[in-house]
Amino acid sequence: MLLTREEMTFDFHGAKLDPVRDRELLEWMFNQFLYGEVTGIQVGHWLYEAPDMEAAKFLARQSLEEMQHVDNFLRIMAMLGLEPRPAHPAIRFLATGMMGSSWAEHVALEMAQGEGFVLQAFYAVIDTLDHKPSVDILRRAVKQEERHVEFGEQQTRKAIEAKPWLRRRLLGLALVSMWGVRRLIGYLEKRTPADHPVLSQLPAFLEHANRCAELRLRRIGVLDRPLSELSGATRTLLVAEAYGGKALGGLASLVTLPLRLLPLWPKKKRLTDTYLRDAHVTGYALPAPEAARAPD
Ligand SMILES: [Fe+2]
Ligand SMILES: [Fe+2]
């Protein structure tokens, strides 16, 4: 990876999440992760778009790993006595509604940036969750997530080497997700309980995540100077250009695939819509709450 584990790690100063005291928070958090892993079904779409054999083989393996991560989270949730519930609409929109419209967008925004962000959240849970069996499962999963991020970085480099004009577009789209994180920081700053050892540090953690995203963009070669040197007008222009390109792409698919875009055409239900009713998910029995307090 272009960023080390040390660079991506946020120092929570030893603060811990307690499986009993923080049960509600953990249930919310793990349900967002669970949904994120179910969106691994999208890898199938990108396997079909893979530019070469090496990429196809990587994605075939990744799809299996993401499905294993679904089981990892179900196992952790069962151990902690947490129930599978729907993910927050904003998370559903970010993970499904914002799916990349080209290979370059997928590897840059969903793999390098998106999975990079998720990886940082996994590191944070590993460092703070006071439940060794869950942390052990996560430690194994992060090795695979690190490879997914690395693949995203390498493929983004290849894409911009072949088409340098893509840098502007990818930067514009990346700025939007970083802006989204900044909005979240503003929202959380007013609402995080100052007396909670971990939650009170969440805004600072997200700021750190944005700094890492900027560093990654620079090391990949999408960004050639610190973001602070780009004026507000330049940023606005980059975002407008990137979304202008997306709108044009949408217009092209309107011509080629008219039925898919008709508003009344029923949307196909996918696993991301139905997983909570799936026998595989409901089959994970909830243990007695004592399990959450089981000795390490
Ligand atoms: Fe995953
Ligand atoms: Fe992944």
XYZ file of N, CA, C and O in Angstrom, residues 101 169 244-261:
80
model
N -18.917 4.544 -12.428
C -19.494 4.301 -13.755
C -18.424 3.884 -14.767
O -18.718 3.730 -15.941
N -10.760 14.379 -13.459
C -12.078 13.795 -13.197
C -12.092 13.042 -11.853
O -12.992 13.218 -11.039
N -20.232 16.709 -14.561
C -20.673 16.938 -15.939
C -20.389 15.694 -16.764
O -21.232 15.221 -17.526
N -19.196 15.121 -16.570
C -18.807 13.900 -17.282
C -19.715 12.745 -16.935
O -20.127 11.963 -17.784
N -20.070 12.658 -15.659
C -20.960 11.586 -15.207
C -22.340 11.728 -15.856
O -22.946 10.756 -16.276
N -22.809 12.981 -15.930
C -24.134 13.223 -16.523
C -24.144 12.824 -17.994
O -25.097 12.226 -18.480
N -23.019 13.129 -18.684
C -22.932 12.752 -20.097
C -22.949 11.239 -20.252
O -23.610 10.698 -21.137
N -22.238 10.550 -19.349
C -22.224 9.088 -19.361
C -23.629 8.551 -19.179
O -24.051 7.596 -19.837
N -24.384 9.194 -18.286
C -25.767 8.770 -18.031
C -26.626 8.937 -19.270
O -27.453 8.094 -19.598
N -26.340 10.024 -20.010
C -27.101 10.293 -21.231
C -26.832 9.205 -22.279
O -27.751 8.742 -22.970
N -25.565 8.762 -22.339
C -25.196 7.717 -23.293
C -25.926 6.423 -22.966
O -26.449 5.747 -23.858
N -26.036 6.087 -21.676
C -26.708 4.828 -21.346
C -28.217 4.963 -21.547
O -28.914 3.978 -21.751
N -28.706 6.197 -21.541
C -30.127 6.419 -21.807
C -30.442 5.989 -23.247
O -31.514 5.462 -23.549
N -29.464 6.213 -24.121
C -29.653 5.842 -25.517
C -29.523 4.334 -25.704
O -30.326 3.701 -26.375
N -28.521 3.742 -25.032
C -28.256 2.320 -25.261
C -29.136 1.403 -24.412
O -29.474 0.308 -24.820
N -29.485 1.844 -23.227
C -30.262 0.968 -22.340
C -31.511 1.682 -21.837
O -31.660 1.941 -20.652
N -32.429 2.028 -22.728
C -33.562 2.868 -22.312
C -34.434 2.227 -21.230
O -34.878 2.924 -20.317
N -34.635 0.942 -21.275
C -35.546 0.320 -20.318
C -35.054 0.431 -18.881
O -35.841 0.642 -17.963
N -33.740 0.318 -18.711
C -33.192 0.362 -17.356
C -33.415 1.706 -16.689
O -33.474 1.817 -15.476
N -33.526 2.754 -17.493
C -33.631 4.091 -16.917
C -35.066 4.614 -16.836
O -35.294 5.691 -16.331
